[in-house]
Structures are given as structure tokens and as C-alpha cells.
mmCIF file of C-alpha atoms and ligand atoms in Angstrom:
data_model
loop_
_atom_site.group_PDB
_atom_site.id
_atom_site.type_symbol
_atom_site.label_atom_id
_atom_site.label_comp_id
_atom_site.label_asym_id
_atom_site.label_seq_id
_atom_site.Cartn_x
_atom_site.Cartn_y
_atom_site.Cartn_z
ATOM 1 C CA MET A 23 0.003 -0.005 0.000
ATOM 2 C CA GLU A 24 1.280 3.504 -0.838
ATOM 3 C CA ALA A 25 0.773 5.929 2.035
ATOM 4 C CA GLY A 26 0.152 8.786 -0.411
ATOM 5 C CA LEU A 27 -2.325 6.767 -2.555
ATOM 6 C CA GLU A 28 -0.397 7.883 -5.641
ATOM 7 C CA SER A 29 -1.481 4.968 -7.833
ATOM 8 C CA VAL A 30 -5.079 4.878 -6.656
ATOM 9 C CA ILE A 31 -7.722 6.108 -9.105
ATOM 10 C CA ALA A 32 -10.494 7.422 -6.879
ATOM 11 C CA ALA A 33 -12.777 9.223 -9.332
ATOM 12 C CA GLU A 34 -13.743 9.678 -12.949
ATOM 13 C CA THR A 35 -13.957 13.310 -13.953
ATOM 14 C CA VAL A 36 -14.768 15.399 -17.009
ATOM 15 C CA LEU A 37 -13.194 18.459 -15.355
ATOM 16 C CA SER A 38 -9.429 18.354 -15.708
ATOM 17 C CA ASP A 39 -6.565 16.127 -16.769
ATOM 18 C CA VAL A 40 -3.042 16.496 -15.360
ATOM 19 C CA ASP A 41 -0.463 14.840 -17.608
ATOM 20 C CA GLY A 42 2.583 14.615 -15.370
ATOM 21 C CA GLU A 43 4.927 13.260 -18.032
ATOM 22 C CA ALA A 44 4.100 15.752 -20.764
ATOM 23 C CA GLY A 45 3.553 18.710 -18.406
ATOM 24 C CA ARG A 46 0.109 19.387 -19.796
ATOM 25 C CA LEU A 47 -3.077 20.526 -18.067
ATOM 26 C CA VAL A 48 -6.470 20.175 -19.803
ATOM 27 C CA LEU A 49 -9.478 22.004 -18.399
ATOM 28 C CA ARG A 50 -12.655 20.428 -19.749
ATOM 29 C CA GLY A 51 -11.442 20.094 -23.313
ATOM 30 C CA ALA A 52 -9.149 23.145 -23.491
ATOM 31 C CA THR A 53 -5.467 23.369 -22.626
ATOM 32 C CA LEU A 54 -4.310 25.745 -19.932
ATOM 33 C CA GLU A 55 -2.529 27.742 -22.660
ATOM 34 C CA ASP A 56 -5.909 28.189 -24.447
ATOM 35 C CA LEU A 57 -7.428 29.751 -21.347
ATOM 36 C CA ALA A 58 -4.891 31.439 -19.031
ATOM 37 C CA GLY A 59 -4.471 35.088 -20.014
ATOM 38 C CA VAL A 60 -7.246 34.650 -22.605
ATOM 39 C CA ALA A 61 -10.481 33.881 -20.731
ATOM 40 C CA ASP A 62 -11.733 35.466 -17.528
ATOM 41 C CA PHE A 63 -12.544 33.605 -14.313
ATOM 42 C CA GLU A 64 -16.304 33.659 -14.875
ATOM 43 C CA SER A 65 -16.107 32.096 -18.343
ATOM 44 C CA VAL A 66 -13.838 29.246 -17.164
ATOM 45 C CA CYS A 67 -16.124 28.775 -14.178
ATOM 46 C CA THR A 68 -19.015 28.434 -16.639
ATOM 47 C CA ARG A 69 -16.971 25.879 -18.615
ATOM 48 C CA LEU A 70 -16.440 23.775 -15.488
ATOM 49 C CA TRP A 71 -19.949 24.064 -14.050
ATOM 50 C CA ALA A 72 -21.940 23.486 -17.274
ATOM 51 C CA GLY A 73 -24.175 20.459 -16.922
ATOM 52 C CA LEU A 74 -23.046 19.878 -13.310
ATOM 53 C CA VAL A 75 -24.486 22.851 -11.370
ATOM 54 C CA PRO A 76 -28.277 22.813 -11.901
ATOM 55 C CA ASP A 77 -30.039 25.965 -13.132
ATOM 56 C CA LEU A 78 -26.742 27.653 -13.928
ATOM 57 C CA PRO A 79 -27.423 31.351 -14.671
ATOM 58 C CA VAL A 80 -26.673 32.349 -18.281
ATOM 59 C CA ASP A 81 -24.837 35.521 -17.163
ATOM 60 C CA LEU A 82 -22.418 34.150 -14.586
ATOM 61 C CA ARG A 83 -20.597 37.473 -14.222
ATOM 62 C CA ALA A 84 -23.792 39.167 -13.042
ATOM 63 C CA ALA A 85 -24.816 36.170 -10.900
ATOM 64 C CA LEU A 86 -21.428 36.066 -9.178
ATOM 65 C CA GLY A 87 -21.658 39.829 -8.611
ATOM 66 C CA ASP A 88 -25.058 39.358 -6.940
ATOM 67 C CA ALA A 89 -23.622 36.503 -4.882
ATOM 68 C CA ARG A 90 -20.765 38.766 -3.648
ATOM 69 C CA VAL A 91 -23.427 41.215 -2.432
ATOM 70 C CA ARG A 92 -25.257 38.431 -0.573
ATOM 71 C CA VAL A 93 -22.006 37.281 1.041
ATOM 72 C CA TRP A 94 -21.246 40.877 2.001
ATOM 73 C CA GLU A 95 -24.455 40.951 4.070
ATOM 74 C CA GLU A 96 -22.777 38.332 6.291
ATOM 75 C CA VAL A 97 -19.832 40.684 6.942
ATOM 76 C CA SER A 98 -22.071 43.260 8.599
ATOM 77 C CA ARG A 99 -23.391 40.563 10.961
ATOM 78 C CA LEU A 100 -19.934 39.292 11.941
ATOM 79 C CA ASP A 101 -18.373 38.982 15.313
ATOM 80 C CA ALA A 102 -15.486 41.393 14.575
ATOM 81 C CA GLY A 103 -13.060 39.019 16.391
ATOM 82 C CA LEU A 104 -13.235 36.697 13.394
ATOM 83 C CA LEU A 105 -11.749 39.446 11.225
ATOM 84 C CA ASP A 106 -8.730 39.610 13.544
ATOM 85 C CA LEU A 107 -7.700 36.017 12.754
ATOM 86 C CA PRO A 108 -4.790 35.392 10.350
ATOM 87 C CA PRO A 109 -6.334 35.658 6.859
ATOM 88 C CA VAL A 110 -6.587 31.959 5.995
ATOM 89 C CA GLU A 111 -7.915 31.072 9.440
ATOM 90 C CA GLY A 112 -10.375 33.958 9.208
ATOM 91 C CA LEU A 113 -11.481 32.806 5.742
ATOM 92 C CA ARG A 114 -12.056 29.284 7.073
ATOM 93 C CA ALA A 115 -14.167 30.566 9.966
ATOM 94 C CA LEU A 116 -16.145 33.009 7.794
ATOM 95 C CA MET A 117 -16.922 30.530 5.012
ATOM 96 C CA ALA A 118 -18.352 28.207 7.657
ATOM 97 C CA ARG A 119 -21.042 30.801 8.405
ATOM 98 C CA LEU A 120 -22.675 30.526 5.006
ATOM 99 C CA PRO A 121 -25.836 28.432 4.745
ATOM 100 C CA ASP A 122 -25.134 25.047 3.129
ATOM 101 C CA GLY A 123 -26.875 23.557 0.126
ATOM 102 C CA GLU A 124 -26.288 21.749 -3.151
ATOM 103 C CA ASP A 125 -27.993 24.166 -5.545
ATOM 104 C CA ALA A 126 -26.753 26.977 -7.797
ATOM 105 C CA ASP A 127 -27.313 29.513 -5.044
ATOM 106 C CA ALA A 128 -24.946 27.671 -2.701
ATOM 107 C CA ALA A 129 -22.432 27.226 -5.547
ATOM 108 C CA LEU A 130 -22.450 30.941 -6.303
ATOM 109 C CA ARG A 131 -22.279 32.065 -2.678
ATOM 110 C CA ILE A 132 -19.352 29.830 -1.735
ATOM 111 C CA THR A 133 -17.517 30.827 -4.931
ATOM 112 C CA ALA A 134 -18.061 34.520 -4.200
ATOM 113 C CA ALA A 135 -17.067 34.165 -0.531
ATOM 114 C CA PRO A 136 -13.216 34.073 -0.648
ATOM 115 C CA ALA A 137 -13.117 37.367 -2.599
ATOM 116 C CA VAL A 138 -15.449 39.221 -0.217
ATOM 117 C CA PHE A 139 -14.052 37.798 3.021
ATOM 118 C CA THR A 140 -10.378 38.165 2.011
ATOM 119 C CA GLY A 141 -11.005 41.850 1.223
ATOM 120 C CA ALA A 142 -12.637 42.362 4.646
ATOM 121 C CA LEU A 143 -9.890 40.431 6.486
ATOM 122 C CA LEU A 144 -7.025 42.335 4.824
ATOM 123 C CA ARG A 145 -8.635 45.745 5.260
ATOM 124 C CA ARG A 146 -9.211 45.028 8.934
ATOM 125 C CA ARG A 147 -5.496 44.173 9.301
ATOM 126 C CA ALA A 148 -4.665 47.489 7.656
ATOM 127 C CA GLY A 149 -7.043 49.312 10.064
ATOM 128 C CA ARG A 150 -9.426 50.243 7.271
ATOM 129 C CA PRO A 151 -13.176 49.549 6.905
ATOM 130 C CA ALA A 152 -14.290 46.664 4.715
ATOM 131 C CA LEU A 153 -15.596 47.630 1.297
ATOM 132 C CA ALA A 154 -18.884 46.470 -0.217
ATOM 133 C CA PRO A 155 -18.672 44.551 -3.504
ATOM 134 C CA ASP A 156 -19.484 46.163 -6.838
ATOM 135 C CA PRO A 157 -21.786 43.619 -8.485
ATOM 136 C CA SER A 158 -21.226 45.165 -11.929
ATOM 137 C CA ALA A 159 -17.463 44.514 -11.850
ATOM 138 C CA GLY A 160 -15.656 41.369 -12.969
ATOM 139 C CA HIS A 161 -14.840 39.033 -10.096
ATOM 140 C CA ALA A 162 -11.027 39.495 -10.323
ATOM 141 C CA ALA A 163 -11.256 43.287 -10.568
ATOM 142 C CA ASP A 164 -13.691 43.485 -7.650
ATOM 143 C CA LEU A 165 -11.476 41.233 -5.516
ATOM 144 C CA LEU A 166 -8.516 43.573 -6.044
ATOM 145 C CA ARG A 167 -10.635 46.665 -5.365
ATOM 146 C CA MET A 168 -12.084 45.199 -2.141
ATOM 147 C CA ILE A 169 -8.483 44.728 -0.922
ATOM 148 C CA SER A 170 -6.805 47.951 -2.042
ATOM 149 C CA GLY A 171 -9.751 50.346 -2.104
ATOM 150 C CA GLU A 172 -8.890 51.455 -5.644
ATOM 151 C CA ALA A 173 -10.156 50.231 -8.976
ATOM 152 C CA PRO A 174 -7.350 48.116 -10.472
ATOM 153 C CA SER A 175 -5.954 48.849 -13.933
ATOM 154 C CA ALA A 176 -7.161 46.602 -16.766
ATOM 155 C CA GLY A 177 -3.717 44.960 -16.713
ATOM 156 C CA GLN A 178 -3.926 44.160 -12.987
ATOM 157 C CA ALA A 179 -7.440 42.719 -13.330
ATOM 158 C CA ALA A 180 -6.302 40.634 -16.320
ATOM 159 C CA ALA A 181 -3.294 39.350 -14.337
ATOM 160 C CA LEU A 182 -5.509 38.202 -11.473
ATOM 161 C CA ASP A 183 -7.943 36.640 -13.955
ATOM 162 C CA ALA A 184 -4.981 34.735 -15.433
ATOM 163 C CA TYR A 185 -4.030 33.529 -11.956
ATOM 164 C CA LEU A 186 -7.569 32.470 -10.940
ATOM 165 C CA VAL A 187 -7.970 30.569 -14.244
ATOM 166 C CA THR A 188 -4.541 28.923 -13.878
ATOM 167 C CA VAL A 189 -5.384 27.477 -10.456
ATOM 168 C CA ILE A 190 -9.115 26.851 -10.990
ATOM 169 C CA ASP A 191 -8.849 23.059 -11.159
ATOM 170 C CA HIS A 192 -6.145 20.414 -11.122
ATOM 171 C CA GLY A 193 -7.329 16.817 -11.082
ATOM 172 C CA LEU A 194 -7.642 15.000 -7.798
ATOM 173 C CA ASN A 195 -5.260 17.100 -5.741
ATOM 174 C CA ALA A 196 -5.487 16.829 -1.961
ATOM 175 C CA SER A 197 -8.005 19.655 -1.454
ATOM 176 C CA THR A 198 -10.262 18.513 -4.308
ATOM 177 C CA PHE A 199 -10.221 14.965 -2.960
ATOM 178 C CA ALA A 200 -11.222 16.311 0.471
ATOM 179 C CA ALA A 201 -14.043 18.302 -1.162
ATOM 180 C CA ARG A 202 -15.290 15.229 -3.074
ATOM 181 C CA VAL A 203 -15.257 13.017 0.030
ATOM 182 C CA THR A 204 -17.279 15.631 1.897
ATOM 183 C CA ALA A 205 -19.747 16.144 -0.949
ATOM 184 C CA SER A 206 -20.237 12.372 -1.221
ATOM 185 C CA THR A 207 -21.825 12.411 2.271
ATOM 186 C CA ARG A 208 -24.360 14.976 0.902
ATOM 187 C CA ALA A 209 -23.102 17.521 3.428
ATOM 188 C CA GLY A 210 -23.432 20.363 0.879
ATOM 189 C CA LEU A 211 -21.231 22.559 -1.279
ATOM 190 C CA VAL A 212 -20.209 24.936 1.516
ATOM 191 C CA SER A 213 -18.999 21.999 3.632
ATOM 192 C CA ALA A 214 -17.191 20.560 0.622
ATOM 193 C CA ALA A 215 -15.389 23.879 -0.022
ATOM 194 C CA LEU A 216 -14.524 24.151 3.692
ATOM 195 C CA ALA A 217 -12.955 20.688 3.562
ATOM 196 C CA GLY A 218 -11.079 21.800 0.460
ATOM 197 C CA LEU A 219 -9.798 24.990 2.093
ATOM 198 C CA SER A 220 -8.722 23.098 5.204
ATOM 199 C CA ALA A 221 -6.579 20.801 3.056
ATOM 200 C CA LEU A 222 -5.328 23.620 0.833
ATOM 201 C CA LYS A 223 -3.787 25.725 3.578
ATOM 202 C CA GLY A 224 -1.035 23.211 4.434
ATOM 203 C CA PRO A 225 2.507 24.118 3.311
ATOM 204 C CA LEU A 226 2.786 20.999 1.119
ATOM 205 C CA HIS A 227 -0.207 22.177 -0.939
ATOM 206 C CA GLY A 228 -1.510 25.765 -1.182
ATOM 207 C CA GLY A 229 0.431 27.191 1.719
ATOM 208 C CA ALA A 230 3.740 27.204 -0.138
ATOM 209 C CA PRO A 231 3.808 30.631 -1.865
ATOM 210 C CA GLY A 232 4.100 32.717 1.317
ATOM 211 C CA PRO A 233 7.293 30.837 2.259
ATOM 212 C CA VAL A 234 8.570 31.380 -1.314
ATOM 213 C CA ILE A 235 8.556 35.138 -0.594
ATOM 214 C CA ASP A 236 10.384 34.544 2.710
ATOM 215 C CA MET A 237 12.981 32.522 0.766
ATOM 216 C CA LEU A 238 13.473 35.232 -1.873
ATOM 217 C CA ASP A 239 13.742 37.955 0.767
ATOM 218 C CA SER A 240 16.211 35.942 2.773
ATOM 219 C CA ILE A 241 18.353 35.154 -0.311
ATOM 220 C CA GLY A 242 18.298 38.842 -1.282
ATOM 221 C CA THR A 243 20.620 38.748 -4.302
ATOM 222 C CA PRO A 244 21.215 36.205 -7.077
ATOM 223 C CA ALA A 245 24.809 35.720 -5.911
ATOM 224 C CA ASN A 246 23.585 34.339 -2.554
ATOM 225 C CA ALA A 247 21.150 31.829 -4.062
ATOM 226 C CA ARG A 248 23.230 28.669 -4.327
ATOM 227 C CA THR A 249 24.816 28.926 -0.831
ATOM 228 C CA TRP A 250 21.439 29.703 0.766
ATOM 229 C CA LEU A 251 19.690 26.829 -1.011
ATOM 230 C CA GLU A 252 22.453 24.323 -0.181
ATOM 231 C CA ALA A 253 22.241 25.351 3.493
ATOM 232 C CA ALA A 254 18.454 24.923 3.475
ATOM 233 C CA LEU A 255 18.748 21.399 2.059
ATOM 234 C CA ASP A 256 21.541 20.584 4.537
ATOM 235 C CA ARG A 257 19.085 21.467 7.334
ATOM 236 C CA GLY A 258 16.604 19.007 5.788
ATOM 237 C CA ASP A 259 14.214 21.730 4.543
ATOM 238 C CA ARG A 260 12.237 21.366 1.340
ATOM 239 C CA LEU A 261 12.516 24.144 -1.205
ATOM 240 C CA MET A 262 9.097 25.728 -1.489
ATOM 241 C CA GLY A 263 7.754 26.037 -5.020
ATOM 242 C CA PHE A 264 9.576 22.927 -6.279
ATOM 243 C CA GLY A 265 8.521 19.307 -6.680
ATOM 244 C CA HIS A 266 5.122 17.843 -7.408
ATOM 245 C CA ARG A 267 3.321 14.581 -6.795
ATOM 246 C CA VAL A 268 2.243 14.233 -10.435
ATOM 247 C CA TYR A 269 4.531 16.376 -12.618
ATOM 248 C CA ARG A 270 7.879 14.852 -13.496
ATOM 249 C CA VAL A 271 8.594 17.875 -15.684
ATOM 250 C CA ARG A 272 7.957 21.575 -15.271
ATOM 251 C CA ASP A 273 4.448 22.425 -14.031
ATOM 252 C CA PRO A 274 2.784 24.180 -17.022
ATOM 253 C CA ARG A 275 1.096 26.595 -14.587
ATOM 254 C CA ALA A 276 4.516 28.034 -13.686
ATOM 255 C CA ASP A 277 4.927 29.252 -17.269
ATOM 256 C CA ALA A 278 1.341 30.551 -17.473
ATOM 257 C CA LEU A 279 2.004 32.638 -14.368
ATOM 258 C CA LYS A 280 5.421 33.829 -15.467
ATOM 259 C CA ALA A 281 3.840 35.040 -18.726
ATOM 260 C CA ALA A 282 1.204 36.911 -16.670
ATOM 261 C CA ILE A 283 3.963 38.599 -14.639
ATOM 262 C CA ARG A 284 5.650 39.714 -17.853
ATOM 263 C CA ARG A 285 2.386 41.099 -19.288
ATOM 264 C CA LEU A 286 1.801 42.975 -16.041
ATOM 265 C CA GLY A 287 5.166 44.680 -16.447
ATOM 266 C CA ALA A 288 6.096 43.918 -12.840
ATOM 267 C CA ASP A 289 9.425 44.899 -11.171
ATOM 268 C CA GLU A 290 12.158 43.508 -13.455
ATOM 269 C CA GLY A 291 14.660 43.237 -10.622
ATOM 270 C CA ARG A 292 12.360 41.071 -8.537
ATOM 271 C CA LEU A 293 11.590 38.814 -11.483
ATOM 272 C CA ALA A 294 15.318 38.540 -12.243
ATOM 273 C CA LEU A 295 15.951 37.481 -8.624
ATOM 274 C CA GLY A 296 13.160 34.910 -8.923
ATOM 275 C CA GLU A 297 14.634 33.514 -12.120
ATOM 276 C CA ALA A 298 18.104 33.316 -10.633
ATOM 277 C CA VAL A 299 16.809 31.536 -7.511
ATOM 278 C CA GLU A 300 14.767 29.162 -9.665
ATOM 279 C CA ALA A 301 17.787 28.291 -11.843
ATOM 280 C CA ALA A 302 19.992 27.741 -8.761
ATOM 281 C CA ALA A 303 17.331 25.633 -7.047
ATOM 282 C CA LEU A 304 16.858 23.408 -10.101
ATOM 283 C CA GLY A 305 20.651 22.902 -10.274
ATOM 284 C CA VAL A 306 20.946 22.074 -6.576
ATOM 285 C CA LEU A 307 17.959 19.723 -6.614
ATOM 286 C CA ARG A 308 19.309 17.958 -9.713
ATOM 287 C CA SER A 309 22.661 17.309 -8.043
ATOM 288 C CA ARG A 310 21.110 16.239 -4.718
ATOM 289 C CA LYS A 311 18.339 14.076 -6.177
ATOM 290 C CA PRO A 312 19.583 12.857 -9.537
ATOM 291 C CA ASP A 313 16.970 10.059 -9.627
ATOM 292 C CA ARG A 314 13.948 12.174 -8.699
ATOM 293 C CA PRO A 315 12.972 14.874 -11.212
ATOM 294 C CA LEU A 316 12.105 17.933 -9.121
ATOM 295 C CA ASP A 317 11.011 20.937 -11.133
ATOM 296 C CA THR A 318 9.314 24.290 -10.563
ATOM 297 C CA ASN A 319 5.675 24.092 -9.476
ATOM 298 C CA VAL A 320 2.816 26.571 -9.640
ATOM 299 C CA GLU A 321 3.561 28.114 -6.270
ATOM 300 C CA PHE A 322 6.909 29.681 -7.203
ATOM 301 C CA TYR A 323 5.505 32.140 -9.746
ATOM 302 C CA THR A 324 2.252 32.448 -7.807
ATOM 303 C CA ALA A 325 4.289 34.177 -5.127
ATOM 304 C CA LEU A 326 5.860 36.645 -7.565
ATOM 305 C CA LEU A 327 2.576 37.388 -9.361
ATOM 306 C CA LEU A 328 0.481 37.927 -6.224
ATOM 307 C CA GLU A 329 3.258 40.055 -4.707
ATOM 308 C CA ALA A 330 3.296 42.197 -7.854
ATOM 309 C CA LEU A 331 -0.437 42.691 -7.444
ATOM 310 C CA GLY A 332 0.086 44.084 -3.948
ATOM 311 C CA ILE A 333 -1.373 41.113 -2.112
ATOM 312 C CA PRO A 334 0.373 40.409 1.212
ATOM 313 C CA PRO A 335 1.934 36.924 1.504
ATOM 314 C CA GLU A 336 -0.235 35.962 4.461
ATOM 315 C CA ALA A 337 -3.272 36.121 2.115
ATOM 316 C CA PHE A 338 -1.778 34.152 -0.842
ATOM 317 C CA THR A 339 -3.612 30.965 0.162
ATOM 318 C CA CYS A 340 -6.889 32.885 0.366
ATOM 319 C CA ILE A 341 -6.417 34.080 -3.231
ATOM 320 C CA PHE A 342 -5.583 30.519 -4.298
ATOM 321 C CA ALA A 343 -8.883 29.487 -2.675
ATOM 322 C CA ALA A 344 -10.704 32.241 -4.579
ATOM 323 C CA GLY A 345 -9.794 30.437 -7.807
ATOM 324 C CA ARG A 346 -9.843 26.806 -6.713
ATOM 325 C CA VAL A 347 -13.248 27.102 -5.038
ATOM 326 C CA ALA A 348 -14.855 26.934 -8.499
ATOM 327 C CA GLY A 349 -13.079 23.620 -9.090
ATOM 328 C CA TRP A 350 -14.027 22.233 -5.660
ATOM 329 C CA THR A 351 -17.646 23.133 -6.414
ATOM 330 C CA ALA A 352 -17.603 21.467 -9.843
ATOM 331 C CA HIS A 353 -16.035 18.307 -8.383
ATOM 332 C CA ALA A 354 -18.496 18.301 -5.494
ATOM 333 C CA ARG A 355 -21.419 18.457 -7.932
ATOM 334 C CA GLU A 356 -19.833 15.733 -10.099
ATOM 335 C CA GLN A 357 -19.410 13.543 -7.028
ATOM 336 C CA ILE A 358 -22.997 14.126 -5.902
ATOM 337 C CA ALA A 359 -24.170 13.051 -9.367
ATOM 338 C CA THR A 360 -22.530 9.641 -8.917
ATOM 339 C CA GLY A 361 -24.808 9.082 -5.919
ATOM 340 C CA ARG A 362 -22.002 7.139 -4.229
ATOM 341 C CA LEU A 363 -20.536 7.678 -0.756
ATOM 342 C CA ILE A 364 -16.703 7.600 -0.787
ATOM 343 C CA ARG A 365 -15.682 5.106 1.864
ATOM 344 C CA PRO A 366 -12.394 3.289 1.320
ATOM 345 C CA GLN A 367 -10.989 0.677 3.655
ATOM 346 C CA SER A 368 -7.943 0.429 5.865
ATOM 347 C CA VAL A 369 -5.772 -2.536 6.822
ATOM 348 C CA TYR A 370 -5.670 -3.129 10.559
ATOM 349 C CA VAL A 371 -2.053 -3.445 11.764
ATOM 350 C CA GLY A 372 -2.721 -2.794 15.474
ATOM 351 C CA PRO A 373 -2.497 -5.179 18.416
ATOM 352 C CA VAL A 374 -4.536 -8.360 18.270
ATOM 353 C CA PRO A 375 -7.055 -8.702 21.156
ATOM 354 C CA MET A 376 -6.068 -11.262 23.811
ATOM 355 C CA ALA A 377 -7.999 -14.486 23.486
ATOM 356 C CA ALA A 378 -10.575 -14.758 26.312
HETATM 357 N N1 ACO B 429 12.763 20.329 -1.913
HETATM 358 C C1 ACO B 429 13.666 19.396 -1.549
HETATM 359 N N2 ACO B 429 13.459 18.084 -1.670
HETATM 360 C C2 ACO B 429 12.285 17.686 -2.163
HETATM 361 C C3 ACO B 429 11.294 18.585 -2.562
HETATM 362 C C4 ACO B 429 11.577 19.947 -2.420
HETATM 363 N N3 ACO B 429 10.687 20.891 -2.787
HETATM 364 N N4 ACO B 429 10.216 17.914 -3.016
HETATM 365 C C5 ACO B 429 10.530 16.615 -2.898
HETATM 366 N N5 ACO B 429 11.767 16.487 -2.375
HETATM 367 C C6 ACO B 429 12.467 15.240 -2.086
HETATM 368 C C7 ACO B 429 11.865 14.533 -0.895
HETATM 369 O O1 ACO B 429 12.442 14.967 0.312
HETATM 370 C C8 ACO B 429 12.157 13.086 -1.200
HETATM 371 O O2 ACO B 429 13.467 12.828 -0.857
HETATM 372 P P1 ACO B 429 13.864 11.391 -0.171
HETATM 373 O O3 ACO B 429 13.498 10.363 -1.180
HETATM 374 O O4 ACO B 429 15.319 11.511 0.067
HETATM 375 O O5 ACO B 429 13.037 11.299 1.075
HETATM 376 C C9 ACO B 429 12.057 13.017 -2.714
HETATM 377 O O6 ACO B 429 12.294 14.350 -3.173
HETATM 378 C C10 ACO B 429 10.713 12.563 -3.203
HETATM 379 O O7 ACO B 429 9.743 13.374 -2.590
HETATM 380 P P2 ACO B 429 8.284 12.924 -2.274
HETATM 381 O O8 ACO B 429 7.969 13.319 -0.872
HETATM 382 O O9 ACO B 429 8.032 11.513 -2.644
HETATM 383 O O10 ACO B 429 7.467 13.797 -3.242
HETATM 384 P P3 ACO B 429 5.938 14.017 -3.155
HETATM 385 O O11 ACO B 429 5.414 13.648 -4.465
HETATM 386 O O12 ACO B 429 5.282 13.350 -2.030
HETATM 387 O O13 ACO B 429 5.955 15.566 -2.827
HETATM 388 C C11 ACO B 429 5.412 17.796 -2.694
HETATM 389 C C12 ACO B 429 5.274 16.530 -3.526
HETATM 390 C C13 ACO B 429 4.695 17.609 -1.371
HETATM 391 C C14 ACO B 429 4.770 18.937 -3.466
HETATM 392 C C15 ACO B 429 6.927 18.093 -2.483
HETATM 393 O O14 ACO B 429 7.593 18.183 -3.700
HETATM 394 C C16 ACO B 429 7.165 19.326 -1.648
HETATM 395 O O15 ACO B 429 7.118 19.252 -0.420
HETATM 396 N N6 ACO B 429 7.400 20.514 -2.291
HETATM 397 C C17 ACO B 429 7.591 21.736 -1.541
HETATM 398 C C18 ACO B 429 6.262 22.362 -1.163
HETATM 399 C C19 ACO B 429 5.521 22.913 -2.348
HETATM 400 O O16 ACO B 429 6.102 23.573 -3.197
HETATM 401 N N7 ACO B 429 4.204 22.659 -2.364
HETATM 402 C C20 ACO B 429 3.305 23.105 -3.414
HETATM 403 C C21 ACO B 429 2.983 21.984 -4.365
HETATM 404 S S1 ACO B 429 1.944 22.546 -5.722
HETATM 405 C C22 ACO B 429 0.406 22.562 -5.065
HETATM 406 O O17 ACO B 429 0.044 21.824 -4.220
HETATM 407 C C23 ACO B 429 -0.561 23.600 -5.551
#
């Protein structure tokens, strides 16, 4: 038995295909390259939800805008103490307050929630009042505005759209599996997304990009990269933003995000530091683990892109959740449609009871 279940096929899905040998991601019939930087979050959400979420509104941009407004009504009823939690813990607590269900309304509310709640959590940390959503705006643009208080440029909104689309779904990753297990009990889409978020926040999954920023800040200049990385590996640390359970080649999402950073025209010096650290890390990993291909994963350039958009590292996982929640919801609906409870078995290896 493999402790990480890597060879176990636990679901059939029409939603996404992760080809770890070719480094290719397909999102319901389109490649990542067809969508990232091309389509907005709402249209890829529609692609994933079609035929799975019942009574899907035709105009998803407007429906998601309305859903942000309904989620916002929760913020005014909040115990303010919840807004003082670290962002990802606050998001987990706040999402749990939404009424559960399996219908389109629940799907829209839980998908709107990370944007609204992350804005409120970050503004509270900055000592500023939370901002109400603008239902007429695109989801990515409104998310950025609810954080900064200013309407983003078209380029910034497009960069966040590219990010949300890039992370929207990715096969049966740990958080999606958690969401499917929860949905299979018929607990509802809010509970499924909460299970997903709880799995996502770990540093081996969606919690990695904050530590990537710490690593870049600590390295400081390209010349320090190799020594710093060697020392980290000597301590037994893992290099955040590298390695993947499925990809044996470069994660295609890394390139999609690097392209988004370039289009945004972000700080060249910071990107150059990132590229130098990436090159040094790949060299060090190759020499230390010649038999285990370890390449750049999505989280490395996530860190640089979200930083360039002015999002503080402690909220990176919340922004990841703002994209992935659409995938969790699609998988939850797909699981519900199978009508089958997920209930695997374990092998007992504990003590044998004494004979009477
Ligand atoms: N840095 C250093 N060594 C590594 C790294 C890394 N980033 N990743 C794997 N290794 C090493 C392991 O220590 C192990 O060495 P060993 O055989 O001497 O014990 C070997 O490579 C194989 O690693 P596994 O644990 O089998 O790889 P697994 O598939 O379980 O790990 C994971 C995947 C968890 C992503 C891992 O690569 C890792 O911890 N990366 C750093 C955290 C990170 O970037 N997470 C984000 C992943 S992307 C996402 O979830 C959205």
C-alpha cells in the first residue's frame, strides 16, 4: 500500500486532466494555454460548471456579482473578532457561516465568498473599513478593489484573472479529494469547499507561496542563491515552489503565471531574482536528487505574481482558494451526481485482542 495513494484512481472526472509526463493541463477540453491570459474567471467557471451545477445562470458574471453582495451581508453581521484572525484562518471561519446547500445559489455564494471575506480580512489588518462589492465589476477586478480600495488597472485585473484561471482546477489534488469526500456524504457545497480549504492551507499544498517570498527575501541577491539553497537542504528543509506529486517535468502553470507577470510589467529586478533563484534551485535539486525529477511548481511564480499585485503573502492561500473554489464546487457536484458515498478501507495493523 502507498501511504500517499499515488497509484489509486479514486474518481472519474470530465473536469481536468493532469499529464505529469508531458507537463500538460487540460481544463474540460481546453489546454491551460488556451485559457490562461485569454479567458476570464467567470467564463472558465461556466466551462467547469456546465451540466453539473443545476439551473446555472446564463450571465455568470452578473450572478457572481449578486452573490458577492449576498455574502457581504454576512460581513455586517460578523463577530469582529473573526476578522482579527490570520487571513486563511479567518477565511475558514467566515466561510463556515454561510448556509449550506447543493444548488446553484450555494455554488455561487461559496464561490463569491473568498473574494469578499479576504477583502474584509485584509482591510481590517490594515485598520481600514471593509468595502462592499461592486456587483457590476468582474470578479477578479472586484477582488482587487475590495483589498486595495482602488479600482485596479485593466492589466492588474487581467493578471488576477490569469491567476484564478490557472489554479481553478487540477485533477484529484489533496483539497479537491477532500471536497469530493465531503460532498459524497451529501453535506453540501459549503462544507465541501470548507474541507477543500482546510486541506489547501497546508505548506505542502496551497500554503507554499508565502514561504517562497520569505525565501526570496532571505536570499536577497542572485549571488547568494546557491549557498542559501544548499544550506536549506543541509538542514533538511524542502525548497518551497519545487517538486510535485504528479509532474515529473515543469508544471505548465509556472509558465502561465510567469507570462502573466511579464504582461503585467512587474518589477524587473524582482523577477530577475526569482529567475536566478529558480535556476539555482533546479541545479541544486538535480545534483542532490539525480533520480527524482524535481522541477518548478505553480507556487513559485504564484508568489511573484500575487506580490506584484500588492497582495500580502499571508493572504496568498486565500487568493488561491478564490480560484480553486470553483473547481471544488464542480467536483462536489460531479461527485454528488454519482450518488455514491466515498468510503475506502484500511488494513488493521494494530495489536490483536487477547484471546478470552
Ligand atoms: N525540496 C527538496 N526536496 C524535495 C522537494 C523539495 N521541494 N520535493 C521533494 N523532495 C524530495 C523529498 O524529500 C524526497 O526525498 P527522499 O526520497 O530523500 O526522502 C524526494 O524528493 C521525493 O519526494 P516525495 O515526498 O516523494 O514527493 P511528493 O510527491 O510526495 O511531494 C510535494 C510533492 C509535497 C509537493 C513536495 O515536492 C514538496 O514538499 N514541495 C515543496 C512544497 C511545495 O512547493 N508545495 C506546493 C505543491 S503545488 C500545489 O500543491 C498547488
